[in-house]
Amino acid sequence: MTRGAGRLRTAATTRLSRDARPRVAVDTILFAFRDHQLQCYLVELARGEAAGQWAFPGRLVRIGEKLDEAARADLAASTGLRDVYLEQLFTFGDPTRDPRTHVVSVAYMGLTAAPETVSACSAKYAQGRWCGVERLPRLAYDHPQMADYALNRLRAKLEYTNIALYLLPPAFTFAQLEELYATVLERELDRRNFRRRILASGLLRRLSQERRGAHRPAALYEFAPRSLRTIEML
Amino acid sequence: MTRGAGRLRTAATTRLSRDARPRVAVDTILFAFRDHQLQCYLVELARGEAAGQWAFPGRLVRIGEKLDEAARADLAASTGLRDVYLEQLFTFGDPTRDPRTHVVSVAYMGLTAAPETVSACSAKYAQGRWCGVERLPRLAYDHPQMADYALNRLRAKLEYTNIALYLLPPAFTFAQLEELYATVLERELDRRNFRRRILASGLLRRLSQERRGAHRPAALYEFAPRSLRTIEML
DNA sequence: CCAAAAGTGTTGGCTCTACACCCATGA
DNA sequence: TCATGGGTGTAGAGCCAACACTTTTGG
């Protein structure tokens, strides 16, 4: 999001002195795989010109803050989530992207495996909600571009890294993994070929437990190194 | 580079009021293929705490400026070059990266096919020079990280795009193209396989002229679309 | 005619894709 | 016993890597 401080400014001089340099913000596109969909977290802006519009959570960066720490702290404030995978995406600097003032925004992609633990949103926003990436409402500012950029990055990284580990619970079945891939990449995958390739990458470890349910039990797996690895997945 | 405004500040209050927010800068790692090496353009800082150290050209972004326009304008001012391919790399925001003040720097990679046309460097710097990427001097600030990042990006993009077009003259031989790839990727390439793959990508057009020299003449080629295309090259 | 760089094809191995049936369980 | 989702193997095609000799020119 881009700031709406909400404070009125009365004169151009005020604006000029306050705006001597562009400001720096971070905005985070937080993804989760929920309800058989890739979803992202939206907040409804409560203040400023864009009040009532939906956007991604974010805020200005303060003096002395690292960018990723600002993004992480803001995400904790907006969603209550603490363990989020964060990756810098791109910096959007068009001076007109926020009609009020020149804000340069560093966009981050966030991934969480625990979307249900999101708590009441910060007072800064009217509300927050998860929304399927196929059904996004009109977003404020240049946030539609950010959404595109984040989605492309996530799709690309599914193909050559084990980034899916940040979207899945610690133990999961092959069916879950395959559904994640098929959904995000929007294409069907051959179950046998998918299995073979993923196993060949050596990044999964089979657990001794199984998931029991209405039907035949399914073997559970975990990601073996729990950190990002670059390797051909597809 | 990160700014050294050179102006002295006398009191913490001055610093605080001036530094109410982080500043935004752009820095550009400009590459060229010159003298059988991949080289990048360095400037010697003339002012500020880092005076005497080498760095990449850059400057603060002004209100109302787009990031890439700021990078382009600064490159024109520092090198005289106007037609440079620019691509945003990463934003470095560690508050301690510039010991003086909190500057968030958006790093760009620049590519030029005409490194010889670089003109006298701007008054802002003591001097400027091309330097092989294997023999970089100690660089100011976090510019060594920027250099790594840029080099990795260039290497990656050689493998899946036609980005080499921005490093080569309009007409070139296969030997030149292969030398560029082999040098930047630091590995030998099989001439026949390389030829076949590049031609199969359909991104080269053979020209009717040949380059004549001391030995057997070599066919000249040009990049057919003169814009970036994503396609498997290697 | 010699040195130097340009140009050219084939084969074997491997990888990838396409494809269909049986299994284990709970209800 | 049935419905549901879980689990498995093979064959043919296409792709990729490895490999060495001939051609053209200027000196």
Short mmCIF file of C-alpha atoms (C1' of nucleotides) in Angstrom, two decimals:
data_model
loop_
_atom_site.label_atom_id
_atom_site.label_comp_id
_atom_site.label_asym_id
_atom_site.label_seq_id
_atom_site.Cartn_x
_atom_site.Cartn_y
_atom_site.Cartn_z
CA MET A 1 0.00 0.00 0.00
CA THR A 2 0.99 3.52 -0.29
CA ARG A 3 0.53 5.78 2.57
CA GLY A 4 -2.45 7.87 3.35
CA ALA A 5 -1.36 9.70 6.43
CA GLY A 6 -4.83 11.07 6.65
CA ARG A 7 -3.56 14.39 7.90
CA LEU A 8 -4.71 17.39 5.91
CA ARG A 9 -2.16 19.67 4.41
CA THR A 10 -3.19 23.19 3.85
CA ALA A 11 -0.56 24.76 1.66
CA ALA A 12 1.76 23.87 -1.16
CA THR A 13 4.65 25.05 0.96
CA THR A 14 3.88 22.48 3.59
CA ARG A 15 3.77 19.86 0.92
CA LEU A 16 7.07 20.95 -0.54
CA SER A 17 8.94 20.99 2.71
CA ARG A 18 7.53 17.69 3.80
CA ASP A 19 8.24 16.20 0.38
CA ALA A 20 11.78 17.34 -0.13
CA ARG A 21 12.73 13.74 -1.06
CA PRO A 22 10.73 10.72 -2.12
CA ARG A 23 9.60 8.52 0.76
CA VAL A 24 10.29 4.84 1.05
CA ALA A 25 7.65 2.24 1.80
CA VAL A 26 7.36 -1.53 1.82
CA ASP A 27 4.30 -3.42 0.62
CA THR A 28 3.87 -7.16 0.98
CA ILE A 29 1.91 -9.53 -1.20
CA LEU A 30 1.26 -12.35 1.21
CA PHE A 31 0.25 -15.67 -0.33
CA ALA A 32 -1.21 -18.79 1.17
CA PHE A 33 -2.69 -21.94 -0.25
CA ARG A 34 -6.13 -22.15 1.28
CA ASP A 35 -9.37 -23.74 0.35
CA HIS A 36 -7.86 -25.30 -2.82
CA GLN A 37 -6.87 -21.87 -4.10
CA LEU A 38 -3.88 -19.60 -4.09
CA GLN A 39 -5.01 -16.67 -2.03
CA CYS A 40 -3.47 -13.40 -0.98
CA TYR A 41 -4.14 -11.17 1.95
CA LEU A 42 -5.89 -7.86 1.36
CA VAL A 43 -6.63 -4.98 3.66
CA GLU A 44 -9.23 -2.29 3.28
CA LEU A 45 -7.70 1.13 3.64
CA ALA A 46 -9.34 3.19 6.34
CA ARG A 47 -7.64 6.52 5.94
CA GLY A 48 -6.43 8.89 3.30
CA GLU A 49 -7.61 9.48 -0.24
CA ALA A 50 -7.78 5.79 -0.96
CA ALA A 51 -9.98 4.97 2.04
CA GLY A 52 -12.41 2.18 1.22
CA GLN A 53 -10.14 0.65 -1.42
CA TRP A 54 -8.41 -2.70 -1.08
CA ALA A 55 -4.67 -2.99 -1.09
CA PHE A 56 -1.75 -5.03 0.20
CA PRO A 57 -0.49 -4.23 3.69
CA GLY A 58 2.50 -1.94 3.93
CA ARG A 59 3.86 1.20 5.48
CA LEU A 60 6.59 3.78 5.30
CA VAL A 61 10.10 2.71 6.23
CA ARG A 62 11.54 4.53 9.20
CA ILE A 63 15.05 5.81 9.61
CA GLY A 64 17.35 3.03 10.77
CA GLU A 65 15.09 0.18 9.66
CA LYS A 66 16.13 -2.54 7.26
CA LEU A 67 13.68 -3.05 4.44
CA ASP A 68 12.92 -6.67 5.19
CA GLU A 69 12.57 -5.93 8.88
CA ALA A 70 10.11 -3.18 8.10
CA ALA A 71 8.12 -5.59 5.93
CA ARG A 72 8.25 -8.27 8.60
CA ALA A 73 7.23 -5.91 11.39
CA ASP A 74 4.40 -4.50 9.33
CA LEU A 75 3.15 -7.96 8.50
CA ALA A 76 3.22 -8.90 12.16
CA ALA A 77 1.25 -5.75 12.97
CA SER A 78 -1.27 -6.29 10.19
CA THR A 79 -1.82 -10.03 10.46
CA GLY A 80 -0.21 -11.25 13.65
CA LEU A 81 1.93 -13.66 11.64
CA ARG A 82 5.53 -13.98 12.74
CA ASP A 83 7.06 -16.75 10.69
CA VAL A 84 6.64 -15.63 7.15
CA TYR A 85 8.99 -16.32 4.26
CA LEU A 86 9.82 -12.98 2.69
CA GLU A 87 11.49 -12.21 -0.58
CA GLN A 88 12.07 -8.83 -2.17
CA LEU A 89 10.35 -8.53 -5.53
CA PHE A 90 10.73 -5.19 -7.18
CA THR A 91 10.77 -1.51 -6.35
CA PHE A 92 8.00 0.61 -7.77
CA GLY A 93 8.97 4.23 -8.04
CA ASP A 94 6.67 6.01 -10.44
CA PRO A 95 6.14 9.41 -8.83
CA THR A 96 2.45 9.28 -9.72
CA ARG A 97 1.76 5.86 -8.27
CA ASP A 98 0.45 7.54 -5.16
CA PRO A 99 -1.41 10.64 -6.26
CA ARG A 100 -0.70 12.38 -3.00
CA THR A 101 3.06 12.33 -2.81
CA HIS A 102 6.11 10.61 -4.24
CA VAL A 103 6.45 7.26 -2.49
CA VAL A 104 8.94 4.66 -3.67
CA SER A 105 7.66 1.26 -2.64
CA VAL A 106 9.75 -1.85 -2.23
CA ALA A 107 7.42 -4.78 -2.86
CA TYR A 108 7.91 -8.07 -1.03
CA MET A 109 6.36 -11.44 -1.56
CA GLY A 110 5.38 -13.24 1.63
CA LEU A 111 4.46 -16.90 1.99
CA THR A 112 2.75 -18.54 4.90
CA ALA A 113 1.66 -22.07 5.64
CA ALA A 114 -0.64 -21.02 8.44
CA PRO A 115 -3.17 -18.61 6.96
CA GLU A 116 -5.78 -19.55 9.54
CA THR A 117 -3.75 -18.05 12.34
CA VAL A 118 -4.16 -14.54 10.98
CA SER A 119 -5.59 -12.43 13.76
CA ALA A 120 -7.70 -9.33 13.76
CA CYS A 121 -6.19 -6.73 11.55
CA SER A 122 -4.49 -3.65 12.86
CA ALA A 123 -6.44 -0.52 13.64
CA LYS A 124 -4.76 0.99 10.62
CA TYR A 125 -7.16 -0.84 8.35
CA ALA A 126 -10.92 -1.18 8.21
CA GLN A 127 -10.61 -4.93 7.71
CA GLY A 128 -8.47 -7.66 6.26
CA ARG A 129 -9.30 -10.84 4.36
CA TRP A 130 -7.92 -13.60 2.23
CA CYS A 131 -8.90 -13.49 -1.42
CA GLY A 132 -8.32 -15.93 -4.27
CA VAL A 133 -5.84 -14.48 -6.75
CA GLU A 134 -8.28 -15.10 -9.58
CA ARG A 135 -10.95 -12.96 -7.97
CA LEU A 136 -9.12 -9.90 -6.75
CA PRO A 137 -11.21 -6.76 -6.36
CA ARG A 138 -10.03 -3.47 -7.81
CA LEU A 139 -6.85 -2.61 -5.93
CA ALA A 140 -5.54 0.80 -4.93
CA TYR A 141 -2.50 2.50 -6.40
CA ASP A 142 -0.28 0.30 -8.58
CA HIS A 143 -1.04 -2.74 -6.47
CA PRO A 144 -2.47 -4.67 -9.43
CA GLN A 145 1.00 -4.58 -11.00
CA MET A 146 2.51 -5.76 -7.75
CA ALA A 147 0.08 -8.66 -7.68
CA ASP A 148 1.07 -9.66 -11.21
CA TYR A 149 4.72 -9.40 -10.42
CA ALA A 150 4.40 -11.49 -7.26
CA LEU A 151 2.36 -14.16 -8.96
CA ASN A 152 4.85 -14.46 -11.80
CA ARG A 153 7.71 -14.74 -9.36
CA LEU A 154 5.96 -17.42 -7.34
CA ARG A 155 5.12 -19.43 -10.46
CA ALA A 156 8.67 -19.20 -11.72
CA LYS A 157 10.15 -20.26 -8.42
CA LEU A 158 7.88 -23.27 -8.09
CA GLU A 159 9.59 -24.59 -11.20
CA TYR A 160 13.17 -24.31 -10.08
CA THR A 161 13.18 -24.17 -6.29
CA ASN A 162 11.58 -25.93 -3.32
CA ILE A 163 9.72 -22.72 -2.41
CA ALA A 164 6.51 -24.73 -1.97
CA LEU A 165 7.84 -25.66 1.44
CA TYR A 166 6.72 -22.28 2.74
CA LEU A 167 3.15 -22.82 1.59
CA LEU A 168 2.63 -26.31 2.96
CA PRO A 169 2.37 -27.66 6.50
CA PRO A 170 5.38 -29.53 7.91
CA ALA A 171 3.91 -32.85 6.80
CA PHE A 172 1.89 -33.23 3.64
CA THR A 173 0.88 -35.78 1.06
CA PHE A 174 1.90 -35.95 -2.55
CA ALA A 175 -1.66 -35.15 -3.49
CA GLN A 176 -1.44 -31.86 -1.58
CA LEU A 177 1.85 -30.96 -3.19
CA GLU A 178 0.56 -31.80 -6.62
CA GLU A 179 -2.62 -29.83 -6.08
CA LEU A 180 -0.57 -26.81 -5.07
CA TYR A 181 1.54 -27.02 -8.20
CA ALA A 182 -1.37 -27.67 -10.52
CA THR A 183 -3.40 -24.82 -9.04
CA VAL A 184 -0.71 -22.18 -9.00
CA LEU A 185 0.71 -23.10 -12.40
CA GLU A 186 -2.77 -23.51 -13.86
CA ARG A 187 -2.00 -26.73 -15.64
CA GLU A 188 -2.56 -30.38 -15.06
CA LEU A 189 0.34 -32.55 -14.08
CA ASP A 190 0.79 -36.24 -14.67
CA ARG A 191 0.78 -37.79 -11.24
CA ARG A 192 3.41 -40.43 -11.94
CA ASN A 193 5.80 -38.10 -13.72
CA PHE A 194 5.37 -35.44 -11.05
CA ARG A 195 6.14 -37.93 -8.31
CA ARG A 196 9.20 -39.24 -10.05
CA ARG A 197 10.68 -35.82 -10.67
CA ILE A 198 10.05 -34.44 -7.24
CA LEU A 199 11.49 -37.53 -5.61
CA ALA A 200 14.49 -37.41 -7.94
CA SER A 201 15.26 -33.90 -6.69
CA GLY A 202 15.99 -35.46 -3.31
CA LEU A 203 14.33 -32.61 -1.44
CA LEU A 204 11.58 -34.63 0.16
CA ARG A 205 11.84 -37.03 3.04
CA ARG A 206 9.17 -39.63 3.58
CA LEU A 207 7.81 -39.73 7.12
CA SER A 208 6.83 -42.89 8.89
CA GLN A 209 3.32 -41.64 9.60
CA GLU A 210 0.46 -41.72 7.19
CA ARG A 211 -2.54 -39.53 6.87
CA ARG A 212 -5.65 -41.60 7.55
CA GLY A 213 -9.01 -40.49 6.32
CA ALA A 214 -12.03 -41.70 4.50
CA HIS A 215 -10.01 -43.74 2.03
CA ARG A 216 -6.70 -45.38 1.48
CA PRO A 217 -4.08 -43.83 3.76
CA ALA A 218 -1.58 -41.49 2.13
CA ALA A 219 2.12 -41.35 2.89
CA LEU A 220 3.27 -38.12 4.49
CA TYR A 221 6.39 -36.25 3.41
CA GLU A 222 8.34 -33.28 4.62
CA PHE A 223 10.76 -30.98 2.85
CA ALA A 224 14.18 -32.26 3.80
CA PRO A 225 16.22 -29.07 3.92
CA ARG A 226 13.81 -26.49 5.32
CA SER A 227 15.47 -23.62 3.50
CA LEU A 228 15.26 -22.42 -0.06
CA ARG A 229 17.19 -24.54 -2.57
CA THR A 230 17.58 -23.93 -6.25
CA ILE A 231 17.16 -27.06 -8.27
CA GLU A 232 15.14 -28.08 -11.27
CA MET A 233 11.75 -29.21 -9.95
CA LEU A 234 9.82 -29.39 -13.20
CA MET B 1 27.35 4.78 -4.90
CA THR B 2 25.85 6.25 -1.88
CA ARG B 3 25.81 9.89 -1.43
CA GLY B 4 28.44 12.06 -0.02
CA ALA B 5 26.84 15.41 -0.29
CA GLY B 6 30.09 16.81 0.91
CA ARG B 7 28.27 19.44 2.89
CA LEU B 8 29.19 19.49 6.54
CA ARG B 9 26.50 19.08 9.11
CA THR B 10 27.11 20.65 12.44
CA ALA B 11 24.47 19.38 14.79
CA ALA B 12 22.48 16.29 15.48
CA THR B 13 19.36 18.37 15.09
CA THR B 14 20.29 19.29 11.57
CA ARG B 15 20.91 15.67 10.86
CA LEU B 16 17.64 14.63 12.37
CA SER B 17 15.56 17.13 10.54
CA ARG B 18 17.27 16.43 7.25
CA ASP B 19 17.07 12.71 7.84
CA ALA B 20 13.47 12.44 8.92
CA ARG B 21 13.05 9.67 6.33
CA PRO B 22 15.46 7.42 4.49
CA ARG B 23 16.62 8.81 1.19
CA VAL B 24 16.36 7.05 -2.13
CA ALA B 25 19.23 6.61 -4.54
CA VAL B 26 19.95 4.71 -7.72
CA ASP B 27 23.28 3.04 -8.49
CA THR B 28 24.12 1.44 -11.80
CA ILE B 29 26.44 -1.43 -12.52
CA LEU B 30 27.28 -0.79 -16.15
CA PHE B 31 28.74 -3.74 -18.06
CA ALA B 32 30.47 -3.94 -21.40
CA PHE B 33 32.38 -6.64 -23.22
CA ARG B 34 35.72 -5.07 -23.99
CA ASP B 35 39.18 -6.37 -24.60
CA HIS B 36 38.03 -10.02 -24.33
CA GLN B 37 36.73 -9.41 -20.82
CA LEU B 38 33.52 -8.52 -19.13
CA GLN B 39 34.17 -5.12 -17.65
CA CYS B 40 32.21 -2.71 -15.56
CA TYR B 41 32.45 1.02 -15.19
CA LEU B 42 33.85 2.45 -11.97
CA VAL B 43 34.12 5.98 -10.70
CA GLU B 44 36.40 7.36 -8.06
CA LEU B 45 34.47 9.31 -5.47
CA ALA B 46 35.71 12.85 -5.07
CA ARG B 47 33.64 14.07 -2.17
CA GLY B 48 32.30 12.92 1.13
CA GLU B 49 33.62 10.40 3.61
CA ALA B 50 34.28 7.84 0.91
CA ALA B 51 36.39 10.20 -1.21
CA GLY B 52 39.16 8.30 -2.97
CA GLN B 53 37.27 5.02 -3.02
CA TRP B 54 35.92 3.37 -6.14
CA ALA B 55 32.22 2.80 -6.63
CA PHE B 56 29.49 2.51 -9.23
CA PRO B 57 27.94 5.74 -10.48
CA GLY B 58 24.69 6.81 -8.87
CA ARG B 59 22.88 9.60 -7.15
CA LEU B 60 19.89 10.51 -5.05
CA VAL B 61 16.48 10.35 -6.67
CA ARG B 62 14.63 13.64 -6.79
CA ILE B 63 10.99 14.27 -6.16
CA GLY B 64 8.97 13.54 -9.27
CA GLU B 65 11.60 11.36 -10.94
CA LYS B 66 11.02 7.79 -12.02
CA LEU B 67 13.68 5.42 -10.80
CA ASP B 68 14.82 4.24 -14.21
CA GLU B 69 14.84 7.80 -15.51
CA ALA B 70 17.03 8.85 -12.63
CA ALA B 71 19.42 5.97 -13.37
CA ARG B 72 19.43 6.82 -17.07
CA ALA B 73 20.00 10.51 -16.48
CA ASP B 74 22.78 9.84 -14.02
CA LEU B 75 24.47 7.47 -16.42
CA ALA B 76 24.28 10.05 -19.17
CA ALA B 77 25.82 12.61 -16.81
CA SER B 78 28.56 10.25 -15.62
CA THR B 79 29.51 8.59 -18.89
CA GLY B 80 27.88 10.47 -21.73
CA LEU B 81 26.15 7.27 -22.83
CA ARG B 82 22.54 7.64 -23.90
CA ASP B 83 21.46 4.27 -25.26
CA VAL B 84 21.97 1.91 -22.41
CA TYR B 85 19.90 -1.13 -21.60
CA LEU B 86 18.77 -0.82 -18.00
CA GLU B 87 17.20 -3.37 -15.71
CA GLN B 88 16.34 -3.02 -12.07
CA LEU B 89 18.24 -5.51 -9.93
CA PHE B 90 17.57 -5.20 -6.25
CA THR B 91 17.07 -2.58 -3.58
CA PHE B 92 19.66 -2.35 -0.86
CA GLY B 93 18.31 -0.78 2.28
CA ASP B 94 20.53 -1.66 5.19
CA PRO B 95 20.58 1.56 7.24
CA THR B 96 24.30 1.15 7.84
CA ARG B 97 25.28 0.68 4.21
CA ASP B 98 26.20 4.34 4.06
CA PRO B 99 27.77 5.23 7.39
CA ARG B 100 26.64 8.83 7.10
CA THR B 101 22.92 8.51 6.70
CA HIS B 102 20.19 6.06 5.82
CA VAL B 103 20.10 5.75 2.04
CA VAL B 104 18.01 3.12 0.31
CA SER B 105 19.60 2.35 -3.01
CA VAL B 106 17.86 0.84 -6.00
CA ALA B 107 20.54 -0.96 -7.98
CA TYR B 108 20.32 -1.19 -11.77
CA MET B 109 22.27 -3.24 -14.23
CA GLY B 110 23.26 -1.36 -17.39
CA LEU B 111 24.58 -2.88 -20.60
CA THR B 112 26.30 -1.06 -23.43
CA ALA B 113 27.73 -2.18 -26.72
CA ALA B 114 29.75 1.00 -27.17
CA PRO B 115 32.07 1.27 -24.17
CA GLU B 116 34.60 3.26 -26.18
CA THR B 117 32.25 6.19 -26.53
CA VAL B 118 32.34 6.94 -22.82
CA SER B 119 33.34 10.52 -22.42
CA ALA B 120 35.07 12.41 -19.66
CA CYS B 121 33.39 11.69 -16.38
CA SER B 122 31.29 14.23 -14.61
CA ALA B 123 32.81 16.78 -12.26
CA LYS B 124 31.15 14.82 -9.49
CA TYR B 125 33.88 12.19 -9.68
CA ALA B 126 37.66 12.30 -9.62
CA GLN B 127 37.83 9.88 -12.55
CA GLY B 128 36.11 6.98 -14.24
CA ARG B 129 37.41 3.81 -15.84
CA TRP B 130 36.49 0.40 -17.14
CA CYS B 131 37.64 -2.52 -15.05
CA GLY B 132 37.50 -6.28 -15.63
CA VAL B 133 35.03 -7.89 -13.27
CA GLU B 134 37.70 -10.35 -12.13
CA ARG B 135 39.99 -7.57 -11.00
CA LEU B 136 37.79 -5.13 -9.17
CA PRO B 137 39.46 -2.93 -6.60
CA ARG B 138 38.01 -2.56 -3.12
CA LEU B 139 34.66 -0.88 -3.60
CA ALA B 140 32.91 1.62 -1.34
CA TYR B 141 29.76 0.92 0.69
CA ASP B 142 27.95 -2.30 -0.17
CA HIS B 143 28.93 -2.02 -3.81
CA PRO B 144 30.74 -5.38 -3.78
CA GLN B 145 27.39 -7.05 -3.08
CA MET B 146 25.83 -5.07 -5.90
CA ALA B 147 28.56 -6.26 -8.23
CA ASP B 148 27.90 -9.89 -7.28
CA TYR B 149 24.21 -9.49 -7.71
CA ALA B 150 24.56 -7.87 -11.11
CA LEU B 151 26.99 -10.48 -12.36
CA ASN B 152 24.72 -13.31 -11.27
CA ARG B 153 21.77 -11.70 -12.99
CA LEU B 154 23.70 -11.22 -16.21
CA ARG B 155 24.92 -14.80 -16.20
CA ALA B 156 21.45 -16.14 -15.56
CA LYS B 157 19.90 -14.05 -18.31
CA LEU B 158 22.48 -15.09 -20.88
CA GLU B 159 21.10 -18.60 -20.47
CA TYR B 160 17.47 -17.88 -21.05
CA THR B 161 17.22 -14.60 -22.95
CA ASN B 162 18.83 -12.82 -25.89
CA ILE B 163 20.26 -10.19 -23.55
CA ALA B 164 23.66 -10.52 -25.27
CA LEU B 165 22.26 -8.25 -27.94
CA TYR B 166 22.91 -5.27 -25.69
CA LEU B 167 26.58 -6.15 -25.30
CA LEU B 168 27.41 -6.76 -28.96
CA PRO B 169 27.65 -4.43 -31.95
CA PRO B 170 24.80 -4.53 -34.48
CA ALA B 171 26.69 -7.05 -36.61
CA PHE B 172 28.89 -9.71 -35.12
CA THR B 173 30.32 -13.13 -35.83
CA PHE B 174 29.50 -16.39 -34.14
CA ALA B 175 33.00 -16.42 -32.73
CA GLN B 176 32.33 -13.11 -30.98
CA LEU B 177 29.04 -14.32 -29.57
CA GLU B 178 30.61 -17.53 -28.39
CA GLU B 179 33.51 -15.71 -26.79
CA LEU B 180 31.08 -13.48 -24.92
CA TYR B 181 29.19 -16.47 -23.58
CA ALA B 182 32.28 -18.48 -22.71
CA THR B 183 33.89 -15.52 -20.95
CA VAL B 184 30.93 -14.40 -18.92
CA LEU B 185 29.81 -17.90 -18.01
CA GLU B 186 33.37 -18.99 -17.34
CA ARG B 187 33.07 -22.25 -19.16
CA GLU B 188 33.97 -23.62 -22.54
CA LEU B 189 31.28 -24.21 -25.08
CA ASP B 190 31.24 -26.70 -27.90
CA ARG B 191 31.25 -24.62 -31.04
CA ARG B 192 28.96 -26.89 -33.05
CA ASN B 193 26.42 -27.38 -30.30
CA PHE B 194 26.45 -23.69 -29.47
CA ARG B 195 25.81 -22.73 -33.09
CA ARG B 196 23.00 -25.19 -33.45
CA ARG B 197 21.20 -24.09 -30.33
CA ILE B 198 21.50 -20.38 -30.93
CA LEU B 199 20.33 -20.78 -34.51
CA ALA B 200 17.45 -22.98 -33.37
CA SER B 201 16.25 -20.17 -31.10
CA GLY B 202 15.51 -18.19 -34.26
CA LEU B 203 16.75 -14.97 -32.72
CA LEU B 204 19.64 -14.38 -35.11
CA ARG B 205 19.48 -13.21 -38.68
CA ARG B 206 22.39 -13.83 -41.01
CA LEU B 207 23.58 -10.76 -42.85
CA SER B 208 24.84 -10.78 -46.40
CA GLN B 209 28.15 -9.20 -45.46
CA GLU B 210 31.14 -11.01 -44.07
CA ARG B 211 33.89 -9.86 -41.85
CA ARG B 212 37.18 -10.09 -43.72
CA GLY B 213 40.46 -10.21 -41.90
CA ALA B 214 43.69 -12.12 -41.72
CA HIS B 215 42.01 -15.47 -42.22
CA ARG B 216 38.94 -17.13 -43.56
CA PRO B 217 36.05 -14.61 -43.69
CA ALA B 218 33.35 -14.99 -41.06
CA ALA B 219 29.64 -14.62 -41.61
CA LEU B 220 28.05 -11.69 -39.80
CA TYR B 221 24.81 -11.93 -37.85
CA GLU B 222 22.46 -9.56 -36.12
CA PHE B 223 19.90 -10.12 -33.39
CA ALA B 224 16.59 -10.31 -35.21
CA PRO B 225 14.22 -8.79 -32.68
CA ARG B 226 16.22 -6.02 -31.07
CA SER B 227 14.35 -6.26 -27.80
CA LEU B 228 14.62 -8.64 -24.90
CA ARG B 229 13.08 -12.06 -25.49
CA THR B 230 12.83 -14.90 -23.05
CA ILE B 231 13.72 -18.20 -24.62
CA GLU B 232 15.98 -21.05 -23.72
CA MET B 233 19.41 -20.17 -25.16
CA LEU B 234 21.53 -22.81 -23.50
"C1'" DC C 1 52.29 -23.62 -48.77
"C1'" DC C 2 51.51 -22.59 -44.13
"C1'" DA C 3 49.14 -20.71 -40.14
"C1'" DA C 4 44.93 -19.42 -38.28
"C1'" DA C 5 40.32 -19.17 -37.69
"C1'" DA C 6 35.62 -20.64 -39.76
"C1'" DG C 7 32.56 -23.95 -40.73
"C1'" DT C 8 30.13 -28.43 -40.63
"C1'" DG C 9 27.08 -34.02 -39.00
"C1'" DT C 10 26.39 -38.09 -36.70
"C1'" DT C 11 25.66 -41.27 -33.03
"C1'" DG C 12 24.62 -43.09 -28.45
"C1'" DG C 13 22.73 -42.13 -24.14
"C1'" DC C 14 19.56 -40.09 -21.55
"C1'" DT C 15 15.51 -37.80 -20.35
"C1'" DC C 16 10.93 -36.77 -20.92
"C1'" DT C 17 6.24 -37.70 -21.98
"C1'" DA C 18 2.32 -40.31 -22.54
"C1'" DC C 19 -0.45 -43.60 -20.79
"C1'" DA C 20 -4.02 -47.35 -17.40
"C1'" DC C 21 -4.59 -50.39 -13.89
"C1'" DC C 22 -4.47 -52.24 -9.08
"C1'" DC C 23 -4.63 -51.18 -3.99
"C1'" DA C 24 -6.14 -49.92 0.62
"C1'" DT C 25 -9.41 -48.11 3.32
"C1'" DG C 26 -13.93 -46.54 5.59
"C1'" DA C 27 -18.55 -46.53 5.13
"C1'" DT D 1 -18.99 -54.50 -1.73
"C1'" DC D 2 -18.42 -50.21 -3.33
"C1'" DA D 3 -16.74 -45.59 -3.80
"C1'" DT D 4 -12.86 -42.86 -3.36
"C1'" DG D 5 -8.54 -41.40 -3.62
"C1'" DG D 6 -3.50 -43.49 -3.36
"C1'" DG D 7 0.05 -45.66 -5.55
"C1'" DT D 8 2.88 -47.75 -9.36
"C1'" DG D 9 6.05 -49.08 -14.59
"C1'" DT D 10 7.14 -49.01 -19.39
"C1'" DA D 11 8.07 -47.91 -24.13
"C1'" DG D 12 8.88 -44.62 -27.84
"C1'" DA D 13 10.38 -40.07 -29.11
"C1'" DG D 14 13.04 -36.28 -28.85
"C1'" DC D 15 16.88 -33.89 -27.09
"C1'" DC D 16 21.56 -33.25 -25.77
"C1'" DA D 17 26.38 -33.97 -25.38
"C1'" DA D 18 30.46 -35.65 -27.21
"C1'" DC D 19 33.39 -35.75 -30.82
"C1'" DA D 20 37.46 -34.19 -35.53
"C1'" DC D 21 38.16 -32.96 -39.94
"C1'" DT D 22 37.77 -29.79 -44.03
"C1'" DT D 23 37.60 -25.03 -45.90
"C1'" DT D 24 39.00 -20.42 -46.77
"C1'" DT D 25 41.80 -16.78 -46.56
"C1'" DG D 26 46.14 -13.66 -46.04
"C1'" DG D 27 50.77 -13.59 -45.65
#
